[in-house]
Amino acid sequence: MKNNIIKESGTKGLFGLIGLLVMLLAVTGACTPGKQPAPETESHETGIKRSVFGKMPDGQEVHLYTLTNANGMQVAITNYGGRIVSILAPDRNGKMADVVLGFDNLQGYLDTHTYFGALIGRYGNRIGGAKFTLDGKVYHLPANNGPNSLHGGTKGFDQRVWTAKEIPGDEPGLELTYLSKDGEEGYPGDMHVKVVYTLEKDNGLKIDYNATTDKDTVVNLTNHSYFNLAGEGNGNILNTVLWINSDEITPVDATQIPTGKIEKVDGTPFDFRKPTPIGAHINEDNQQLKYGQGYDINYILNRKGPGLELAARAYDPESGRELEVYTTEPGIQFYSGNFLDGTIHGKGGVAYGKRSAFCLETQHYPDSPNHPSFPTTELKPGQTFHQVTVFKFTTTSK
Ligand code: GLA
């Protein structure tokens, strides 16, 4: 689909004398020898394009879908793990950079297990002791993070091949569906999951999540993009200025499971109520920072109601690239890329060092199934889980 900025110089529909004259003048200007043709009006082909991203070990082909809007912003998503592979966003001078960590092809994602850009499920973040009780029954999950179950288990939604459907248009989209079978990674119920990515005209990337089940179960879906607004591979994110619309966190124990307490951010390194560089307090002597080796904590978002509300804003002062995160979720995991250590080589072979990206994972609180006081993550037959998150790219002159 083409957007409506047309590059043509001729107004062929006008046959009157005035029209012809105007046309002649325009054409003469462009064709006079020695003169450069006038620069073309910026025009971007909006819509969605599919290419082959690689093959799964069983030979199944996996695709890359590139969404483009009229501003030239581009988001590439693969149906392997529903992962955002790249996001081209403009800086304050219109210069594009890819602002998410990832790999050039499917093989990169298969060779190195990371959560780069992935859809996370059934349960985003940790479930303590890799078990929970529901309707009086204990469910055991794979322990893949010390004693805990992290991000859906050994083979979560991030490692599944999703069914993709292209949605063409000026606000192109990609619908991804996946059926998680009863008992998969220990979770009860056949769960039908549908996630729709939409690249909006105003440079918002909307992620709309839906899930239904045929047995009582738990669910907590999120996206695990690793952002670097200076461009992936372009240094660390310590100068990125962050604001989080939150007064409280859910502190964790040594294995990063919420203690159940709720703590004010007041007077702690976790206070991002005023825009603050991520690096300003990251090395302070603080037990919660030590457990996470930096920021890796769930913030309880200040909310007015159930709708889409601004949760966080981050900007890179040098380029002016700014990210706004809107969500319907009650929490957000701010993770400052502490476990990256330079051993993973991403796009173009570049090494991703410690804190070379940050994540803002919109979610229900970690380990909710074991904390009845937290907002519930239970899903029953007949109900639909629904969450919406928008990553919106703007620029700032700050
Ligand atoms: C989440 C967790 C972190 C880490 C990353 C992935 O943000 O909270 O502890 O596991 O995912 O590495």
Short mmCIF file of C-alpha atoms and ligand atoms in Angstrom, two decimals:
data_model
loop_
_atom_site.label_atom_id
_atom_site.label_comp_id
_atom_site.label_asym_id
_atom_site.label_seq_id
_atom_site.Cartn_x
_atom_site.Cartn_y
_atom_site.Cartn_z
CA MET A 1 0.00 0.00 0.00
CA LYS A 2 1.22 3.47 -0.88
CA ASN A 3 0.57 6.40 1.34
CA ASN A 4 -0.92 9.44 -0.25
CA ILE A 5 2.22 11.55 -0.60
CA ILE A 6 2.67 11.26 -4.37
CA LYS A 7 6.01 11.86 -6.03
CA GLU A 8 4.69 12.81 -9.46
CA SER A 9 5.53 16.23 -10.81
CA GLY A 10 2.85 16.42 -13.50
CA THR A 11 -0.77 17.43 -12.95
CA LYS A 12 -2.02 15.45 -15.91
CA GLY A 13 -5.65 15.85 -14.98
CA LEU A 14 -5.53 19.60 -15.77
CA PHE A 15 -6.09 20.41 -19.40
CA GLY A 16 -6.73 24.12 -19.15
CA LEU A 17 -4.15 26.62 -20.27
CA ILE A 18 -3.23 27.64 -16.74
CA GLY A 19 -2.72 24.06 -15.76
CA LEU A 20 -0.44 23.42 -18.73
CA LEU A 21 1.59 26.54 -17.98
CA VAL A 22 2.09 25.54 -14.39
CA MET A 23 3.17 22.10 -15.50
CA LEU A 24 5.60 23.49 -18.09
CA LEU A 25 7.23 25.72 -15.50
CA ALA A 26 7.67 22.83 -13.08
CA VAL A 27 9.08 20.50 -15.73
CA THR A 28 11.46 23.13 -17.16
CA GLY A 29 12.86 23.76 -13.70
CA ALA A 30 13.56 20.10 -13.19
CA CYS A 31 15.05 19.43 -16.63
CA THR A 32 17.28 22.43 -17.33
CA PRO A 33 20.79 21.07 -18.03
CA GLY A 34 23.18 21.64 -15.12
CA LYS A 35 20.38 21.90 -12.62
CA GLN A 36 19.77 19.25 -10.01
CA PRO A 37 16.26 17.82 -10.01
CA ALA A 38 14.29 19.04 -7.04
CA PRO A 39 14.61 16.68 -4.08
CA GLU A 40 11.85 14.15 -4.01
CA THR A 41 9.16 14.61 -1.44
CA GLU A 42 9.72 12.07 1.36
CA SER A 43 7.59 9.12 0.53
CA HIS A 44 7.47 5.76 2.24
CA GLU A 45 5.71 2.71 1.05
CA THR A 46 3.48 1.81 3.95
CA GLY A 47 2.37 -1.73 4.66
CA ILE A 48 3.87 -5.09 5.46
CA LYS A 49 6.45 -7.21 3.65
CA ARG A 50 7.38 -10.81 4.30
CA SER A 51 10.77 -12.44 3.83
CA VAL A 52 12.32 -15.75 4.86
CA PHE A 53 14.12 -15.46 8.21
CA GLY A 54 15.42 -19.02 8.42
CA LYS A 55 14.46 -22.61 9.06
CA MET A 56 13.69 -24.42 12.29
CA PRO A 57 15.70 -27.62 12.97
CA ASP A 58 12.70 -29.63 11.64
CA GLY A 59 12.78 -27.69 8.37
CA GLN A 60 9.82 -25.41 9.09
CA GLU A 61 10.29 -22.01 7.47
CA VAL A 62 10.13 -18.97 9.71
CA HIS A 63 9.42 -15.48 8.39
CA LEU A 64 10.31 -11.90 9.05
CA TYR A 65 7.54 -9.34 8.63
CA THR A 66 8.54 -5.74 8.11
CA LEU A 67 5.96 -3.11 8.92
CA THR A 68 6.45 0.43 7.57
CA ASN A 69 4.44 3.56 8.29
CA ALA A 70 4.29 6.84 6.37
CA ASN A 71 7.05 8.36 8.53
CA GLY A 72 9.44 5.66 7.42
CA MET A 73 9.44 4.02 10.83
CA GLN A 74 9.98 0.29 10.45
CA VAL A 75 9.38 -2.61 12.77
CA ALA A 76 10.47 -6.13 11.88
CA ILE A 77 8.86 -9.05 13.69
CA THR A 78 9.46 -12.76 13.31
CA ASN A 79 6.88 -15.44 14.02
CA TYR A 80 9.59 -17.32 15.95
CA GLY A 81 8.70 -16.34 19.52
CA GLY A 82 6.69 -13.41 18.14
CA ARG A 83 9.90 -11.47 18.49
CA ILE A 84 10.51 -7.86 17.60
CA VAL A 85 13.75 -8.13 15.64
CA SER A 86 14.33 -4.48 14.82
CA ILE A 87 12.76 -1.07 15.27
CA LEU A 88 13.99 1.80 13.12
CA ALA A 89 13.14 5.04 14.90
CA PRO A 90 14.17 8.62 14.06
CA ASP A 91 16.36 10.87 16.19
CA ARG A 92 15.69 14.60 16.59
CA ASN A 93 17.21 15.22 13.12
CA GLY A 94 15.26 12.46 11.46
CA LYS A 95 18.19 10.02 11.42
CA MET A 96 17.04 6.45 11.81
CA ALA A 97 18.65 3.87 14.08
CA ASP A 98 17.69 0.38 15.12
CA VAL A 99 16.84 0.71 18.81
CA VAL A 100 16.44 -2.93 19.87
CA LEU A 101 18.90 -5.76 20.45
CA GLY A 102 18.57 -8.82 18.27
CA PHE A 103 20.12 -11.06 15.63
CA ASP A 104 20.34 -10.86 11.84
CA ASN A 105 18.63 -14.18 11.21
CA LEU A 106 16.72 -17.02 12.85
CA GLN A 107 19.92 -18.99 13.46
CA GLY A 108 21.12 -16.28 15.85
CA TYR A 109 17.99 -16.73 17.96
CA LEU A 110 18.28 -20.54 17.86
CA ASP A 111 22.00 -20.60 18.73
CA THR A 112 21.80 -18.27 21.72
CA HIS A 113 18.89 -18.38 24.09
CA THR A 114 17.96 -14.84 25.01
CA TYR A 115 14.59 -13.19 25.42
CA PHE A 116 15.47 -10.42 22.90
CA GLY A 117 12.21 -8.94 21.60
CA ALA A 118 10.18 -12.00 22.55
CA LEU A 119 6.58 -12.55 23.52
CA ILE A 120 6.74 -14.03 27.01
CA GLY A 121 4.27 -16.58 28.33
CA ARG A 122 2.48 -18.21 29.85
CA TYR A 123 3.91 -16.36 32.78
CA GLY A 124 6.16 -13.32 32.45
CA ASN A 125 8.86 -13.13 35.14
CA ARG A 126 9.28 -15.57 38.05
CA ILE A 127 7.10 -18.05 39.87
CA GLY A 128 8.70 -18.87 43.21
CA GLY A 129 9.81 -22.43 43.90
CA ALA A 130 8.58 -23.28 40.37
CA LYS A 131 5.14 -24.15 41.68
CA PHE A 132 1.77 -22.68 42.51
CA THR A 133 -1.56 -23.85 43.89
CA LEU A 134 -4.81 -23.32 42.03
CA ASP A 135 -8.22 -24.65 43.10
CA GLY A 136 -6.40 -26.71 45.75
CA LYS A 137 -4.12 -28.43 43.27
CA VAL A 138 -0.34 -27.93 43.15
CA TYR A 139 1.15 -27.34 39.70
CA HIS A 140 4.86 -27.95 39.18
CA LEU A 141 6.74 -25.92 36.59
CA PRO A 142 10.24 -26.29 35.15
CA ALA A 143 12.80 -24.58 37.39
CA ASN A 144 14.93 -22.69 34.86
CA ASN A 145 16.21 -19.87 37.08
CA GLY A 146 17.67 -21.23 40.29
CA PRO A 147 14.74 -22.71 42.21
CA ASN A 148 12.22 -20.62 40.25
CA SER A 149 10.41 -20.75 36.94
CA LEU A 150 11.19 -17.78 34.71
CA HIS A 151 9.33 -16.45 31.66
CA GLY A 152 7.14 -19.50 31.01
CA GLY A 153 9.69 -22.24 31.62
CA THR A 154 12.28 -24.12 29.60
CA LYS A 155 10.42 -23.67 26.35
CA GLY A 156 8.16 -20.67 26.74
CA PHE A 157 6.22 -18.74 24.10
CA ASP A 158 9.52 -17.05 23.15
CA GLN A 159 10.67 -20.32 21.54
CA ARG A 160 7.47 -21.30 19.76
CA VAL A 161 6.63 -20.79 16.11
CA TRP A 162 3.46 -18.70 15.93
CA THR A 163 0.92 -18.64 13.10
CA ALA A 164 1.08 -15.28 11.36
CA LYS A 165 -1.50 -13.27 9.47
CA GLU A 166 -0.56 -10.06 7.70
CA ILE A 167 -2.73 -7.00 8.16
CA PRO A 168 -1.96 -4.54 5.33
CA GLY A 169 -2.71 -0.83 5.38
CA ASP A 170 -1.35 2.54 6.45
CA GLU A 171 -1.28 1.20 9.98
CA PRO A 172 0.07 -2.23 9.14
CA GLY A 173 -0.21 -5.08 11.57
CA LEU A 174 0.75 -8.65 12.23
CA GLU A 175 -1.57 -11.06 13.97
CA LEU A 176 0.15 -13.94 15.73
CA THR A 177 -1.68 -16.91 17.22
CA TYR A 178 -0.49 -19.84 19.25
CA LEU A 179 -2.22 -22.76 20.95
CA SER A 180 -0.49 -23.71 24.18
CA LYS A 181 -1.68 -27.22 25.01
CA ASP A 182 -2.97 -28.36 28.38
CA GLY A 183 0.07 -29.24 30.52
CA GLU A 184 2.61 -27.42 28.36
CA GLU A 185 5.46 -26.33 30.67
CA GLY A 186 3.31 -27.49 33.57
CA TYR A 187 0.41 -25.05 33.11
CA PRO A 188 -3.20 -26.29 33.03
CA GLY A 189 -5.69 -25.75 30.20
CA ASP A 190 -5.54 -25.41 26.43
CA MET A 191 -4.73 -21.74 26.02
CA HIS A 192 -5.45 -19.89 22.77
CA VAL A 193 -3.26 -16.82 22.54
CA LYS A 194 -3.58 -14.02 20.02
CA VAL A 195 -1.19 -11.09 19.84
CA VAL A 196 -1.62 -8.29 17.31
CA TYR A 197 1.23 -5.88 16.62
CA THR A 198 0.19 -2.64 14.90
CA LEU A 199 2.51 0.10 13.70
CA GLU A 200 0.50 3.25 14.13
CA LYS A 201 0.70 6.49 12.14
CA ASP A 202 2.08 8.38 15.14
CA ASN A 203 5.03 5.96 15.57
CA GLY A 204 3.34 3.90 18.25
CA LEU A 205 3.89 0.16 18.19
CA LYS A 206 0.75 -1.26 19.72
CA ILE A 207 0.76 -4.79 21.15
CA ASP A 208 -2.68 -6.18 21.83
CA TYR A 209 -2.74 -9.48 23.74
CA ASN A 210 -5.69 -11.87 24.13
CA ALA A 211 -5.89 -15.29 25.75
CA THR A 212 -8.62 -17.78 26.56
CA THR A 213 -8.52 -21.13 28.32
CA ASP A 214 -10.66 -24.25 28.75
CA LYS A 215 -9.49 -24.91 32.35
CA ASP A 216 -8.67 -22.62 35.27
CA THR A 217 -5.12 -21.42 34.79
CA VAL A 218 -2.77 -18.43 35.29
CA VAL A 219 -1.42 -16.05 32.67
CA ASN A 220 0.92 -13.04 32.50
CA LEU A 221 1.91 -11.99 28.98
CA THR A 222 4.49 -9.39 28.06
CA ASN A 223 7.07 -8.40 25.46
CA HIS A 224 10.74 -8.53 26.32
CA SER A 225 12.36 -5.99 23.98
CA TYR A 226 15.78 -4.71 24.93
CA PHE A 227 16.01 -1.02 24.03
CA ASN A 228 18.99 1.19 23.40
CA LEU A 229 17.75 4.55 22.12
CA ALA A 230 21.24 5.51 20.91
CA GLY A 231 21.01 2.50 18.61
CA GLU A 232 21.70 -1.16 19.43
CA GLY A 233 25.38 -1.90 19.90
CA ASN A 234 26.05 1.76 20.56
CA GLY A 235 27.34 1.73 24.15
CA ASN A 236 25.49 1.42 27.41
CA ILE A 237 22.21 2.92 28.56
CA LEU A 238 23.48 4.59 31.75
CA ASN A 239 22.90 8.10 30.35
CA THR A 240 19.37 7.28 29.22
CA VAL A 241 17.00 9.40 31.24
CA LEU A 242 14.08 7.45 32.67
CA TRP A 243 10.79 8.41 34.26
CA ILE A 244 8.47 5.78 35.73
CA ASN A 245 4.94 6.61 36.79
CA SER A 246 5.23 4.71 40.05
CA ASP A 247 5.64 5.33 43.78
CA GLU A 248 6.17 1.73 44.84
CA ILE A 249 8.01 -1.48 44.06
CA THR A 250 7.54 -5.12 45.02
CA PRO A 251 10.90 -5.90 46.70
CA VAL A 252 12.42 -9.35 46.20
CA ASP A 253 14.44 -11.95 48.09
CA ALA A 254 17.87 -13.23 47.10
CA THR A 255 16.35 -15.40 44.33
CA GLN A 256 14.40 -12.41 42.98
CA ILE A 257 10.98 -13.56 44.21
CA PRO A 258 8.73 -10.84 45.71
CA THR A 259 8.67 -10.94 49.49
CA GLY A 260 5.02 -9.85 49.37
CA LYS A 261 5.84 -6.46 50.85
CA ILE A 262 5.26 -3.22 49.01
CA GLU A 263 7.89 -0.51 49.41
CA LYS A 264 7.89 3.21 48.66
CA VAL A 265 10.56 4.40 46.23
CA ASP A 266 10.97 7.56 48.27
CA GLY A 267 14.60 8.16 49.18
CA THR A 268 15.82 5.01 47.37
CA PRO A 269 17.75 4.48 44.11
CA PHE A 270 14.44 3.18 42.70
CA ASP A 271 12.88 6.63 42.62
CA PHE A 272 12.28 7.56 38.96
CA ARG A 273 9.34 9.87 39.68
CA LYS A 274 11.49 12.66 38.28
CA PRO A 275 13.36 11.95 35.03
CA THR A 276 16.73 10.52 36.17
CA PRO A 277 19.65 8.97 34.26
CA ILE A 278 19.56 5.19 34.70
CA GLY A 279 23.21 5.27 35.81
CA ALA A 280 22.76 7.96 38.48
CA HIS A 281 22.18 5.58 41.41
CA ILE A 282 22.71 2.14 39.90
CA ASN A 283 25.87 1.39 41.89
CA GLU A 284 24.57 2.55 45.26
CA ASP A 285 24.82 0.29 48.27
CA ASN A 286 21.32 -1.13 48.24
CA GLN A 287 20.24 -4.72 48.87
CA GLN A 288 17.59 -4.74 46.11
CA LEU A 289 20.12 -3.45 43.58
CA LYS A 290 22.54 -6.16 44.71
CA TYR A 291 19.99 -8.93 44.21
CA GLY A 292 19.38 -7.80 40.65
CA GLN A 293 22.98 -6.69 39.97
CA GLY A 294 21.37 -3.41 39.00
CA TYR A 295 17.73 -2.57 38.28
CA ASP A 296 15.55 -5.65 37.93
CA ILE A 297 12.37 -4.91 39.79
CA ASN A 298 8.62 -4.69 39.40
CA TYR A 299 7.11 -1.22 39.78
CA ILE A 300 3.50 -0.81 40.81
CA LEU A 301 2.14 1.68 38.32
CA ASN A 302 0.11 4.71 39.37
CA ARG A 303 -3.17 4.22 37.59
CA LYS A 304 -6.38 6.20 37.26
CA GLY A 305 -8.50 3.44 35.77
CA PRO A 306 -8.38 0.29 33.67
CA GLY A 307 -7.48 1.95 30.32
CA LEU A 308 -4.27 2.64 28.45
CA GLU A 309 -2.13 4.98 30.58
CA LEU A 310 1.38 6.36 30.38
CA ALA A 311 3.65 4.13 32.48
CA ALA A 312 7.17 5.25 31.62
CA ARG A 313 9.22 7.51 29.40
CA ALA A 314 12.88 7.20 28.48
CA TYR A 315 15.08 9.38 26.30
CA ASP A 316 18.62 9.40 25.06
CA PRO A 317 19.88 12.99 25.57
CA GLU A 318 22.38 12.77 22.73
CA SER A 319 20.15 11.63 19.88
CA GLY A 320 16.88 12.91 21.34
CA ARG A 321 15.17 9.57 20.69
CA GLU A 322 12.41 9.07 23.19
CA LEU A 323 10.26 6.07 24.08
CA GLU A 324 6.92 6.28 25.82
CA VAL A 325 5.32 3.18 27.24
CA TYR A 326 1.55 3.06 27.65
CA THR A 327 -0.20 0.08 29.15
CA THR A 328 -3.34 -1.37 30.68
CA GLU A 329 -1.22 -3.50 33.05
CA PRO A 330 -0.76 -2.84 36.78
CA GLY A 331 3.04 -3.28 36.79
CA ILE A 332 6.24 -2.84 34.83
CA GLN A 333 9.53 -4.69 35.21
CA PHE A 334 12.44 -2.32 34.79
CA TYR A 335 15.51 -4.38 33.96
CA SER A 336 18.77 -2.58 33.15
CA GLY A 337 20.43 -5.35 31.13
CA ASN A 338 22.60 -6.44 34.05
CA PHE A 339 23.07 -10.00 32.87
CA LEU A 340 24.40 -9.02 29.45
CA ASP A 341 28.14 -9.52 29.61
CA GLY A 342 29.56 -9.04 26.12
CA THR A 343 29.48 -12.73 25.21
CA ILE A 344 26.40 -12.39 23.01
CA HIS A 345 27.14 -11.03 19.56
CA GLY A 346 24.08 -9.54 17.95
CA LYS A 347 23.29 -7.87 14.63
CA GLY A 348 26.38 -7.31 12.51
CA GLY A 349 28.42 -9.31 15.06
CA VAL A 350 28.49 -6.54 17.64
CA ALA A 351 29.04 -7.59 21.27
CA TYR A 352 26.24 -6.64 23.65
CA GLY A 353 27.93 -5.57 26.87
CA LYS A 354 26.63 -5.17 30.41
CA ARG A 355 23.79 -2.64 30.56
CA SER A 356 23.84 -2.06 26.81
CA ALA A 357 20.02 -2.10 26.82
CA PHE A 358 17.06 -1.72 29.14
CA CYS A 359 13.70 -3.48 29.29
CA LEU A 360 10.35 -2.12 30.35
CA GLU A 361 8.16 -5.21 30.56
CA THR A 362 4.52 -4.36 31.21
CA GLN A 363 3.02 -7.07 33.37
CA HIS A 364 1.17 -8.32 36.41
CA TYR A 365 3.45 -8.65 39.41
CA PRO A 366 5.95 -11.51 39.48
CA ASP A 367 4.89 -14.62 41.43
CA SER A 368 1.27 -13.43 41.71
CA PRO A 369 -0.10 -17.01 41.82
CA ASN A 370 1.64 -17.36 45.20
CA HIS A 371 0.56 -13.92 46.50
CA PRO A 372 -3.21 -13.68 46.95
CA SER A 373 -2.82 -9.97 47.85
CA PHE A 374 -1.44 -9.13 44.36
CA PRO A 375 -3.81 -8.41 41.44
CA THR A 376 -4.94 -11.80 40.23
CA THR A 377 -3.43 -13.56 37.21
CA GLU A 378 -6.04 -16.31 37.19
CA LEU A 379 -7.95 -16.97 34.00
CA LYS A 380 -11.06 -19.12 33.86
CA PRO A 381 -13.00 -20.66 30.97
CA GLY A 382 -15.34 -18.06 29.50
CA GLN A 383 -13.06 -15.16 30.44
CA THR A 384 -10.67 -13.38 28.06
CA PHE A 385 -7.32 -12.11 29.20
CA HIS A 386 -6.68 -8.79 27.47
CA GLN A 387 -3.78 -6.40 27.79
CA VAL A 388 -2.61 -3.58 25.56
CA THR A 389 0.80 -1.95 25.56
CA VAL A 390 2.09 0.76 23.23
CA PHE A 391 5.76 1.56 22.70
CA LYS A 392 5.62 5.02 21.18
CA PHE A 393 8.67 6.63 19.60
CA THR A 394 8.99 10.39 19.74
CA THR A 395 11.91 12.80 19.99
CA THR A 396 12.88 15.44 22.48
CA SER A 397 15.04 18.57 22.23
CA LYS A 398 16.24 18.04 25.84
C1 GLA B 1 13.60 -10.27 33.29
C2 GLA B 1 14.06 -10.73 34.62
C3 GLA B 1 15.54 -10.62 34.70
C4 GLA B 1 16.19 -11.39 33.60
C5 GLA B 1 15.64 -10.95 32.27
C6 GLA B 1 16.14 -11.83 31.16
O1 GLA B 1 13.69 -8.93 33.17
O2 GLA B 1 13.45 -10.03 35.68
O3 GLA B 1 15.99 -11.06 35.94
O4 GLA B 1 15.96 -12.75 33.77
O5 GLA B 1 14.25 -10.99 32.28
O6 GLA B 1 17.50 -12.06 31.23
#
